[in-house]
XYZ file of C-alpha atoms in Angstrom:
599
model
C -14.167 37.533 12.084
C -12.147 34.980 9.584
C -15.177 32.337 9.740
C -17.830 34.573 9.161
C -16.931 37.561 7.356
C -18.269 36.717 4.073
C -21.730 35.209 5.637
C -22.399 38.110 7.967
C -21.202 40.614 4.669
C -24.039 38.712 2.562
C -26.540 38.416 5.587
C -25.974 42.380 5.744
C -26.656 42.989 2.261
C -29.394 40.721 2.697
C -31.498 42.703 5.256
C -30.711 45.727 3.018
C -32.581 43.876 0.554
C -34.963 42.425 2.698
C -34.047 38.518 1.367
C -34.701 36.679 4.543
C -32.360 32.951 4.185
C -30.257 31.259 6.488
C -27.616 33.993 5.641
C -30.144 36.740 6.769
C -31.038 34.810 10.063
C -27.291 34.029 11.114
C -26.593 38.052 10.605
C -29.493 38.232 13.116
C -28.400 35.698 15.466
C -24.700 37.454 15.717
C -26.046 40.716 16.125
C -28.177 39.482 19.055
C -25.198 37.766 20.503
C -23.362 41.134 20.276
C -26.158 43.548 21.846
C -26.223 40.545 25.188
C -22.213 40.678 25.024
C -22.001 36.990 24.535
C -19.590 37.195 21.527
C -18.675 33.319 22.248
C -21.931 32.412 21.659
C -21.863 34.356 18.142
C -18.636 32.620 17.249
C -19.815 29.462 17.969
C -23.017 29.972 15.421
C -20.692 31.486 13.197
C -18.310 28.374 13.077
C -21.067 25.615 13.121
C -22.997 27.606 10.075
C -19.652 27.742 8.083
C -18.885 23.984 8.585
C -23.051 23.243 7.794
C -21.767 25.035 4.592
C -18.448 23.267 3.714
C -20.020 19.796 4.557
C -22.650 20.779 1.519
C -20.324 22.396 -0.741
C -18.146 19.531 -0.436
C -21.025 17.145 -1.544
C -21.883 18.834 -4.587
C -17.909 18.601 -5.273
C -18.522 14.590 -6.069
C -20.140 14.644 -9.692
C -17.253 16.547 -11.604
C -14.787 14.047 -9.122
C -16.544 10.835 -9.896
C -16.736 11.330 -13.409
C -13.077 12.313 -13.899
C -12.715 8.811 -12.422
C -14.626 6.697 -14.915
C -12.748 8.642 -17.546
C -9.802 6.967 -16.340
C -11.342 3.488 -16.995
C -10.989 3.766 -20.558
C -7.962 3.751 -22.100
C -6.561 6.822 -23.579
C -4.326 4.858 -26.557
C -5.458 1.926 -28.640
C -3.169 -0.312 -30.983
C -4.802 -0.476 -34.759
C -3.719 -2.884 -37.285
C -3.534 -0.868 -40.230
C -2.050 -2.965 -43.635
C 0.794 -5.405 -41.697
C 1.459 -2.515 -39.189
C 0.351 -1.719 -35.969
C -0.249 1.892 -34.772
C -0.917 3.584 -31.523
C -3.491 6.464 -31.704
C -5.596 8.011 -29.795
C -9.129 6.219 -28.654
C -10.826 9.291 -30.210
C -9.432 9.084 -33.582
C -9.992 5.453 -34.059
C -13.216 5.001 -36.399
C -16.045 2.071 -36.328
C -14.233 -0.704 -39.020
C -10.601 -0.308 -37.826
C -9.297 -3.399 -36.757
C -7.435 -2.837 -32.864
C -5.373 -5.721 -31.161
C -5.736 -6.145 -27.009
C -2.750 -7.961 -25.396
C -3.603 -9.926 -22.590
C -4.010 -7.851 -19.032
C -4.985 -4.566 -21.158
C -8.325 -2.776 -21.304
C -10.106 -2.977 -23.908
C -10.527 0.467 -25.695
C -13.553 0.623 -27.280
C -16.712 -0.947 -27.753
C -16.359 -4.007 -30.746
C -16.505 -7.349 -31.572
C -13.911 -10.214 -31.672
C -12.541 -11.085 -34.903
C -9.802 -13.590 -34.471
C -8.253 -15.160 -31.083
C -9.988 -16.367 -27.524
C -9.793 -15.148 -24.248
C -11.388 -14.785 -20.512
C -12.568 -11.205 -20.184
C -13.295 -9.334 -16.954
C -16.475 -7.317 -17.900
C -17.027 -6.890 -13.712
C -16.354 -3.119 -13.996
C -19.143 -2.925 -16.932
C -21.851 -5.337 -16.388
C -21.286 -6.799 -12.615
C -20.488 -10.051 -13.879
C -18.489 -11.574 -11.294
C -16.638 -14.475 -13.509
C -14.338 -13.848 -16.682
C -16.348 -14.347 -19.537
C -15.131 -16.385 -22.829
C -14.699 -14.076 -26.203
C -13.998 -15.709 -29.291
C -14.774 -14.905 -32.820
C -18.135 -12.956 -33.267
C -18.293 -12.115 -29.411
C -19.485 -8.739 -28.442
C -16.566 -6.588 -26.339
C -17.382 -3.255 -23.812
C -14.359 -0.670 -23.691
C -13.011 -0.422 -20.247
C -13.166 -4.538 -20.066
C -10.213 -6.238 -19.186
C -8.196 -9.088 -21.461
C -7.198 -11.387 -18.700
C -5.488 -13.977 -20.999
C -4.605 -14.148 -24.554
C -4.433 -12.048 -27.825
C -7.571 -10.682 -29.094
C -8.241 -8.934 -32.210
C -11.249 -6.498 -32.165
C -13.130 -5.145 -34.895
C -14.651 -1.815 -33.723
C -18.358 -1.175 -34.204
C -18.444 2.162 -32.357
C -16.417 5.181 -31.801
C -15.023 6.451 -28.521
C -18.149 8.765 -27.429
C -20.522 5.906 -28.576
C -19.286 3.041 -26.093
C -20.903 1.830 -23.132
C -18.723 3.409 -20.913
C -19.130 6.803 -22.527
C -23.046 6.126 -21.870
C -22.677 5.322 -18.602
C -20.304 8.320 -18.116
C -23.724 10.570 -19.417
C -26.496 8.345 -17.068
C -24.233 9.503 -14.078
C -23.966 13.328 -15.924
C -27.532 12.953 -15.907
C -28.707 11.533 -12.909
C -26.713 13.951 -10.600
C -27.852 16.453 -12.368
C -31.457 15.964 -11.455
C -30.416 15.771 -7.927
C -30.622 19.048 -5.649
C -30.393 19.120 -2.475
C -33.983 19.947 -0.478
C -34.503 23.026 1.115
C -34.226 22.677 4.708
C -36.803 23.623 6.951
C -35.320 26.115 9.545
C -34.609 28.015 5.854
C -38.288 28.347 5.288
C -38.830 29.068 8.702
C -36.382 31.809 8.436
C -38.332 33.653 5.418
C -40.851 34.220 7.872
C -39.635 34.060 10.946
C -36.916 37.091 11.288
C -38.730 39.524 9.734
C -41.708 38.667 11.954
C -39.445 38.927 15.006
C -38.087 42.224 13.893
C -41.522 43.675 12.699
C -42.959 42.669 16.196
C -39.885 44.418 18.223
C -40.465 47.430 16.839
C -44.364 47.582 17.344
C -43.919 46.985 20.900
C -41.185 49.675 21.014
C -43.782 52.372 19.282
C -47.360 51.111 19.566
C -47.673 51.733 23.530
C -46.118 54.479 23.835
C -48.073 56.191 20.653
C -51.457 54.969 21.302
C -51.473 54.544 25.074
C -49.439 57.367 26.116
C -46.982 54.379 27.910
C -43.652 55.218 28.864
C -40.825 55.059 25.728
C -38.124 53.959 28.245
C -40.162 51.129 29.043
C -41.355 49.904 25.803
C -38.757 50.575 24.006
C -36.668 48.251 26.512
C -39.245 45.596 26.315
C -38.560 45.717 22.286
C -35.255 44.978 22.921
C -35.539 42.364 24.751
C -37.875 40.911 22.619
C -35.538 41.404 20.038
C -33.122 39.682 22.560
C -35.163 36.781 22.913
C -36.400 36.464 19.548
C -32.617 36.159 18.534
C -32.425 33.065 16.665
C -29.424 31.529 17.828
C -30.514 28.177 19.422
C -33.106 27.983 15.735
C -29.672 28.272 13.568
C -28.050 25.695 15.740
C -30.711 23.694 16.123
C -30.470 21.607 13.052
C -26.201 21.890 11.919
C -25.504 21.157 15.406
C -26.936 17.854 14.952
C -25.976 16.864 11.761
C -22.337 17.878 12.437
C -22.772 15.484 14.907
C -24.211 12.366 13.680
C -21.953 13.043 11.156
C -18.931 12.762 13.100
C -20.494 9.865 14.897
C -20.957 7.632 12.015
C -17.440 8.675 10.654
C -16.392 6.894 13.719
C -17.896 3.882 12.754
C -16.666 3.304 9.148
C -19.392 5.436 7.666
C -18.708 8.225 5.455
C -21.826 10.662 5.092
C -20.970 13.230 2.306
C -23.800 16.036 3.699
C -26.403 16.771 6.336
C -29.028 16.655 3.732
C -28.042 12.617 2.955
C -28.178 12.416 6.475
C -31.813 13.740 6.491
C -32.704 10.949 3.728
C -31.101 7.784 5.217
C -34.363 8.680 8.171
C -36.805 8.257 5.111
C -35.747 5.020 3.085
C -37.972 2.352 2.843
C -36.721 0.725 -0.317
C -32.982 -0.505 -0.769
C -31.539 -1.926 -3.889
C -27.994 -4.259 -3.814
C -26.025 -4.841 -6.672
C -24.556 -8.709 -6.161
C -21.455 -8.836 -6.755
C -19.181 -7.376 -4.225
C -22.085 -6.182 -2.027
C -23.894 -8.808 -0.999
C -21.332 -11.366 -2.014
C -17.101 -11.673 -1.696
C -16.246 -10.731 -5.527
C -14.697 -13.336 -6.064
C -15.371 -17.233 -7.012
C -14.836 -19.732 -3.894
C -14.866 -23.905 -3.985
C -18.274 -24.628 -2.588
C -18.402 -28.189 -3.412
C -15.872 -30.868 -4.229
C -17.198 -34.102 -5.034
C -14.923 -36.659 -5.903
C -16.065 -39.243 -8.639
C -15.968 -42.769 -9.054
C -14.602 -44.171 -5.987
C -11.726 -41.661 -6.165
C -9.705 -40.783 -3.379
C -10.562 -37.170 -2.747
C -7.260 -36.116 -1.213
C -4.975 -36.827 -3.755
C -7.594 -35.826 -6.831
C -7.655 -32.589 -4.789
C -3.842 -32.243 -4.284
C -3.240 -32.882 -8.074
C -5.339 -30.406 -9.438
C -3.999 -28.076 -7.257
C -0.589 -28.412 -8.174
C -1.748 -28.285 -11.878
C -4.080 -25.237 -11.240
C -1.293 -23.319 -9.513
C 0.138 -22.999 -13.061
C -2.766 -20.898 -14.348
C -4.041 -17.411 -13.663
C -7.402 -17.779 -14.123
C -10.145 -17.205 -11.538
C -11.217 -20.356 -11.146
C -7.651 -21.993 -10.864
C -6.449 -19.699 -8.126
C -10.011 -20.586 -6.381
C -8.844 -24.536 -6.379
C -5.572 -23.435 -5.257
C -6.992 -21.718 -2.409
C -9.342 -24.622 -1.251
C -6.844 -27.152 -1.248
C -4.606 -24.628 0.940
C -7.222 -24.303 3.168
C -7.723 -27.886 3.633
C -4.041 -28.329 4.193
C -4.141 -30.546 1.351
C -0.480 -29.120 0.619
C 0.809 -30.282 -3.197
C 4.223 -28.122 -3.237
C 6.074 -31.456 -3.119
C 4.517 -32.688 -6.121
C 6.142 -32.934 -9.512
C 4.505 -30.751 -12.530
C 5.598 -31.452 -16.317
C 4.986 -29.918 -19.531
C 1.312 -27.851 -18.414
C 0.033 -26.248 -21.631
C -3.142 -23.804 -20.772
C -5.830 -24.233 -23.196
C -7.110 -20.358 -23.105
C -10.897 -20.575 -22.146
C -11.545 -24.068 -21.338
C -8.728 -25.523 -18.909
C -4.964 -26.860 -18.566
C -2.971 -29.705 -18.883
C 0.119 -31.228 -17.441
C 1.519 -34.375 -15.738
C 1.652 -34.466 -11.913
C 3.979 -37.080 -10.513
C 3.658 -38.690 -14.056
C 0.105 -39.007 -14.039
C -1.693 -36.763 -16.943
C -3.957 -34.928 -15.624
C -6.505 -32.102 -17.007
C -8.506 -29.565 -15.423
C -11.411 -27.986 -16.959
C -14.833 -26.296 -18.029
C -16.979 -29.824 -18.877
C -17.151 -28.372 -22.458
C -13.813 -28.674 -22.986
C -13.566 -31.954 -21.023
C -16.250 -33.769 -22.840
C -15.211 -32.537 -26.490
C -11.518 -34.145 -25.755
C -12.270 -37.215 -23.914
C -16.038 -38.089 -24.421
C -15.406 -41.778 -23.810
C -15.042 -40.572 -20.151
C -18.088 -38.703 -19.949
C -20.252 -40.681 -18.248
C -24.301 -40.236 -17.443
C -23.294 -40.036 -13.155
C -21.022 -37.158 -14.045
C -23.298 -35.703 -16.478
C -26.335 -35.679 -13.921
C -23.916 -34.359 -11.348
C -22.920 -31.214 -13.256
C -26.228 -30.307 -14.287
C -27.306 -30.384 -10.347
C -24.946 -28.044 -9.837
C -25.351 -25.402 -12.412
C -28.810 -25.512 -11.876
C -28.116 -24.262 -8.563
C -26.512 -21.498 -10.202
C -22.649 -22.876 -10.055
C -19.785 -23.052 -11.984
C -17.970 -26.446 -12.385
C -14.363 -27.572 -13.362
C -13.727 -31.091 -14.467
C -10.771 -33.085 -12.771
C -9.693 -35.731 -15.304
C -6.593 -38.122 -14.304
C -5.345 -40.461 -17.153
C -8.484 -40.329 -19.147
C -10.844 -40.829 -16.209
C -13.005 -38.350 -14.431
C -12.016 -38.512 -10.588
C -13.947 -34.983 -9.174
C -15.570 -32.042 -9.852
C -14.950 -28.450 -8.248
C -18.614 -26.357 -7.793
C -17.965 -22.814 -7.674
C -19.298 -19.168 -6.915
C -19.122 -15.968 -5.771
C -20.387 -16.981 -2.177
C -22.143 -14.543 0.102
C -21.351 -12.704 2.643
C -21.350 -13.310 6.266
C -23.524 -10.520 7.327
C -25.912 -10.824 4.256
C -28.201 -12.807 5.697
C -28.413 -11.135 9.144
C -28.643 -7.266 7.368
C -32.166 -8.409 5.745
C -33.520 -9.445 8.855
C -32.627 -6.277 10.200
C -33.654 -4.136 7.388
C -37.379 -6.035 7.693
C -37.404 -5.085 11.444
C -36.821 -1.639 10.482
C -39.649 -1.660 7.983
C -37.883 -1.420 5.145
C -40.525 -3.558 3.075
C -38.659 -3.394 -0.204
C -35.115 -5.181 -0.700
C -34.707 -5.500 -4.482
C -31.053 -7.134 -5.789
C -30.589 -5.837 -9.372
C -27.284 -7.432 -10.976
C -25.720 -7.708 -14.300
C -25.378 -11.575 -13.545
C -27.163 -14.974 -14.939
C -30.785 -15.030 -13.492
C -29.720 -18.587 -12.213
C -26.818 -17.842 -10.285
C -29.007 -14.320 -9.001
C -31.792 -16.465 -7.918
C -29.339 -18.633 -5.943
C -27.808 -15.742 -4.327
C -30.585 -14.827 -3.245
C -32.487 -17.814 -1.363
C -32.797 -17.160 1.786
C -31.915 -13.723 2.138
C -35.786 -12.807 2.297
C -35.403 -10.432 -0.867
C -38.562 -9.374 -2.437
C -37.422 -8.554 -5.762
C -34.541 -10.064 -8.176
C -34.246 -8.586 -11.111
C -30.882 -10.477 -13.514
C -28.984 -9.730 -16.144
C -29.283 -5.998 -16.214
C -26.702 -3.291 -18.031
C -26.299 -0.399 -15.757
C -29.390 1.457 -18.181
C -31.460 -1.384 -16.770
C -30.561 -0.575 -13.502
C -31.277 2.884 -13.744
C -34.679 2.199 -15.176
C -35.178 -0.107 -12.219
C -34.314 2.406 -9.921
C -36.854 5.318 -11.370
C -39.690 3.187 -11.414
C -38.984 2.096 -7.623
C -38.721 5.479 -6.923
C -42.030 6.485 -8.822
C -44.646 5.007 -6.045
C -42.892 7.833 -3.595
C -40.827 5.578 -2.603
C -37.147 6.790 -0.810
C -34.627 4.536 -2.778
C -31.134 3.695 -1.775
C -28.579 1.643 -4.011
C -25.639 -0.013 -2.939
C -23.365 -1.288 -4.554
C -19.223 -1.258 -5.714
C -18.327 -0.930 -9.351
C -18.555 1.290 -12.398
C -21.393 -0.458 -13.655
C -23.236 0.584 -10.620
C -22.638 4.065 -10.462
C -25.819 5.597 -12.862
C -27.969 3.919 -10.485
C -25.900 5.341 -7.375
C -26.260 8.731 -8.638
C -30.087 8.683 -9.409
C -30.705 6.664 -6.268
C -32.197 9.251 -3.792
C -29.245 7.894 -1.645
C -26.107 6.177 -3.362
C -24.393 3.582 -0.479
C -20.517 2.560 -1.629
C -19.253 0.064 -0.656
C -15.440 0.901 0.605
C -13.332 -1.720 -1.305
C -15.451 -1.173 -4.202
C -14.162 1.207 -7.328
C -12.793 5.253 -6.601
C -15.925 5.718 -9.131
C -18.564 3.874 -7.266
C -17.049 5.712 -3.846
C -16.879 9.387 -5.720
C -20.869 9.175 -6.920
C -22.336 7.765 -4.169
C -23.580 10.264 -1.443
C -22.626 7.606 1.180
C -19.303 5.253 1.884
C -19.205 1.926 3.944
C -15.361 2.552 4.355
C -15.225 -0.945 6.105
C -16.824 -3.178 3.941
C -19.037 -3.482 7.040
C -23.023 -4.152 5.941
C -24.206 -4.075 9.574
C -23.940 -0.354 9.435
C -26.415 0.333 6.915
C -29.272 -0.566 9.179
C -27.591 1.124 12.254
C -27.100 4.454 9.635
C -30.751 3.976 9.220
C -31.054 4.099 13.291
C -28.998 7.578 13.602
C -30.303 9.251 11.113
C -34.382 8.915 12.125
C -33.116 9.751 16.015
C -31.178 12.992 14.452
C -34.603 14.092 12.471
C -36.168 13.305 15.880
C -33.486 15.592 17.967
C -33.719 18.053 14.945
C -37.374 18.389 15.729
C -36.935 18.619 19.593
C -34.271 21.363 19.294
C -36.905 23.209 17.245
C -39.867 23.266 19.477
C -37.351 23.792 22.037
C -35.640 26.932 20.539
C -39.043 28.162 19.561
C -40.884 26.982 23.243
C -38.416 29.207 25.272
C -38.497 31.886 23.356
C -42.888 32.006 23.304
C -42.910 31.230 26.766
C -40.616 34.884 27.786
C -42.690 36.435 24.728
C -45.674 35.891 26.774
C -44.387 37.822 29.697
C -44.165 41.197 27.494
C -48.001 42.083 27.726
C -47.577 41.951 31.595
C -44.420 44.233 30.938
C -42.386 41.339 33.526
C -39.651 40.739 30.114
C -36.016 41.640 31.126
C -33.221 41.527 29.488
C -31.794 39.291 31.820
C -34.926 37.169 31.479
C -34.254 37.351 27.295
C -30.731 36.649 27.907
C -31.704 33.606 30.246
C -33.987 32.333 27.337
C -31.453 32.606 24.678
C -29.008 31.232 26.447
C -30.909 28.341 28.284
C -32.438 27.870 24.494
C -28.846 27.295 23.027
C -27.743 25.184 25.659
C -30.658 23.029 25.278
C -30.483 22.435 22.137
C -26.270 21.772 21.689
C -26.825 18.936 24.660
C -29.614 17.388 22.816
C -27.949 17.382 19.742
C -24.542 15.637 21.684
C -26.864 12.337 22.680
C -25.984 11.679 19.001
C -22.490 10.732 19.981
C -23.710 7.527 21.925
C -25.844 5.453 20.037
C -26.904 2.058 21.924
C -25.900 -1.475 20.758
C -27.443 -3.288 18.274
C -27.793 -6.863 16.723
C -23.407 -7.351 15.970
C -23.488 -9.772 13.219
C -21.724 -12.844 13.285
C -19.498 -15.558 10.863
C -21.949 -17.925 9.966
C -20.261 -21.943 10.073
C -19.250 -22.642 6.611
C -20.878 -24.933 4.734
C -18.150 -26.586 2.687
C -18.118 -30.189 2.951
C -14.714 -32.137 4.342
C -13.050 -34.134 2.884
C -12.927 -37.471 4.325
């Protein structure tokens, strides 16, 4: 009575009206229930319809939820320089001219471009570019950026509702707005199908008796149990049941499904596009090569720059840091003088008296050219070539290594794109707001068939609609603000679980553990719940023409229509329960690293 007073009040008002939905077949099914006495059977339809509705009610929840959370990206206050005073005012009020200072570790508020001052700028969260990027005078900014290091002074070309994160705000507006959910089919069915059952009830209740002088008591008790067995109780079942379930079942697996009718699409993808950074690679830069130079001894170079590095926060630095600790090159003991961090190209300092710089080969070459030599040179463009970073060891005026770094891949990258081919997914497109060298490194190997660089999330969006227009079923996954336009347009929108609240909010699926292996095993559940969807249907429907048949020979009895119901309902719930055992597949191991040791 609490569950389903409202849907069995509308299903009412519905016959009155003769609007045959799910509504109007659910009424039917309870009042079946009733008239056989099985009132737990009519509870339990009631209760599994209800939660079918809350799961999809819930989903449409996510586009005023993940927009609310971009909004929180950009800064609500921004500091003008107005005369010799600064002022904070609202983003909103500040107009295209006005001259706004960032302090280092704030946002950036609006869109502009770099008058005075140098900095590294995290424009992940905008672009997908996975390393800070250098601003410095005439540099372009994005609002909802962040100023990782020093003072910047921004002139601002655009106003509040202008910015790139206010249009990325309107592509997700947009795209979710284009998105309704499809009609499922049991609803079609269900225009047809209950009046039909009802219409042919009451002919066999009059029609014999009228026409062939047959006994009323008879007919009309064969009407009633046809209306018995017609009951569509195991049909309304037939599909929630099973969604409920797989639902639950990939829930216990780290997967969040946000509806049964994302469910129904993960069975129909044959195209998936990653964003790079923080999908299909860590996030964050890593030491993939050290190469010490010259004859030096790698250990100490390493353990030097370490000690030095540990004195800066960039990226980069903390990334030496971290290989050194993992080679147990330890360099606490060490003695570190007078560092001075040069913002944007490197530091300085003198470990155990020795002076020793660490740096971006720019920076390295413009201070001490006399120790540039043609080796090193050679050596650095090998490396960025193959789409890597480098830093620049220097001790007393001589070259002695250089650090190669990215953002390495994951683990399981390599293994999911095997498994994706296997499952005939013939597309696997990586579309990423980074360089098209460091995209086309990422993805050697991986057996991607398209790699599209450099892209702003409009680019990405555009991607994804022509993808999509060959009748293709698209997926996107991905992790960051910059992603989610192309989550929301994506027929289905895959989040990863330690990306952004943003990127989780849009998408229409979560990967709360970070765990790629599930996508193809989502892929696996979802085409065996169509399948059980489709075998609870011709099972439902079977039972019930097979006692329907038995009315012309007058042998249908109630207990016969009750059996068939019944058995029908029963059928169908243990089909739908295989869905909580799905069998093992490929478990996807730590590949060996390839980082080189030092000797």
């Amino acid at each position: 009575m609490i569950g389903g007073y409202d849907l069995f009040a509308q299903g009412l008002k519905n016959l009155r009206s003769f609007i045959f939905d799910m509504k109007t077949l659910m009424t039917v099914a309870v009042i079946g229930a009733a008239l056989i006495g099985e009132w737990g059977e009519g509870a339990l339809v009631v209760v599994l319809f209800a939660v079918s509705e809350a799961l999809e009610s819930y989903s449409m929840d996510q586009a005023r939820r993940s927009l609310r959370t971009i909004m929180k990206q950009r800064p609500e206050e921004a500091t003008v320089v107005r005369g010799e005073s600064t002022f904070s005012v609202p983003v909103s009020a500040v107009e295209p001219g006005e001259k706004l200072v960032v302090l280092s570790g704030e946002q950036i508020p609006l869109d502009g471009e770099v008058t005075e001052g140098r900095s590294a700028v995290n424009e992940a969260a905008i672009t997908g570019e996975s390393m800070p990027q250098i601003k410095k005078s005439g540099d372009h900014v994005y609002a909802g950026s962040l100023n990782e290091e020093g003072v910047l002074y921004v002139e601002a070309t655009k106003k509040a509702a202008d910015s790139k994160l206010a249009k990325i705000i309107h592509l997700v507006e947009e795209a979710q707005a284009e998105k309704a959910p499809a009609q499922k089919f049991v609803d079609r069915f269900a225009y047809y199908y209950t009046p039909a059952i009802i219409l042919l009830a009451f002919l066999i209740m009059i029609i014999p008796p009228l026409i062939f002088g047959a006994s009323w008591n008879e007919w009309v008790y064969l009407g009633l149990a046809t209306l018995v067995v017609g009951c569509p109780c195991a049909l309304v079942i037939s599909t929630p049941v099973a969604i409920v379930t797989a639902i639950g079942t990939a829930a216990k697996n780290g997967v969040l499904i946000k509806g049964g009718v994302y469910l129904e699409e993960w069975s129909r993808l044959n195209t998936i596009a990653f964003d790079k950074t923080g999908t299909l690679t860590k996030g964050e830069p890593e030491v993939s090569d050290f190469l010490p130079v010259d004859q030096s001894n790698g250990a100490d170079v390493l353990r030097y720059t370490a000690a030095l590095e540990a004195y800066s926060t960039h990226p980069l630095a903390k990334a030496v840091v971290n290989y050194a600790s993992s080679t147990h090159e330890q360099a606490d003991h060490l003695l570190v003088e007078n560092v001075e961090t040069h913002l944007g190209k490197g530091v300085e300092g003198y470990v155990n008296g020795s002076c020793i710089r660490a740096g971006n080969p720019h920076w390295i070459q413009e201070i001490l050219p006399q120790a540039w030599s043609s080796e090193v040179d050679a050596l650095v463009d090998s490396l960025q070539k193959d789409g890597k970073t480098t830093v620049i060891a220097v001790i007393d005026e001589r070259v002695a290594g250089v650090f190669a770094l990215q953002d390495s891949l994951r683990e399981d990258a390599a293994a999911l794109m095997q498994d994706l081919a296997e499952l005939k997914i013939n597309k696997r497109v990586l579309l990423t707001g980074d360089q098209k060298v460091s995209a086309e490194a990422i993805s050697n190997g991986l057996g991607l068939t398209d790699v599209y660089a450099e892209m702003m999330p409009e680019d990405k969006l555009t991607e994804l609609e022509r993808l999509a227009s060959n009748r293709n079923k698209v997926a996107m996954v991905g992790d960051g603000i910059n992603d989610a336009p192309a989550l929301a347009k994506a027929d289905i929108g895959i989040a990863m679980g330690a990306g952004t609240d943003t990127a989780l909010e849009t998408a229409d699926t979560a990967l709360m553990k970070n765990d790629l292996s599930q996508i193809p095993k989502t892929i696996r559940l979802s085409r065996k719940t169509m399948r059980i969807i489709k075998q609870n249907i011709l099972f439902a429907l079977g039972l019930k023409a097979f006692a329907l048949l038995l009315v012309p020979f007058g042998l249908l009895t109630l207990w016969i229509a009750i059996v068939a119901d019944m058995g029908a309902t029963l059928l169908v719930t243990l089909n739908s329960l295989r869905l909580l055992r799905q069998r093992k597949t490929r478990e996807y191991g730590t590949e060996k690293s390839l980082r080189p040791k030092l000797s």
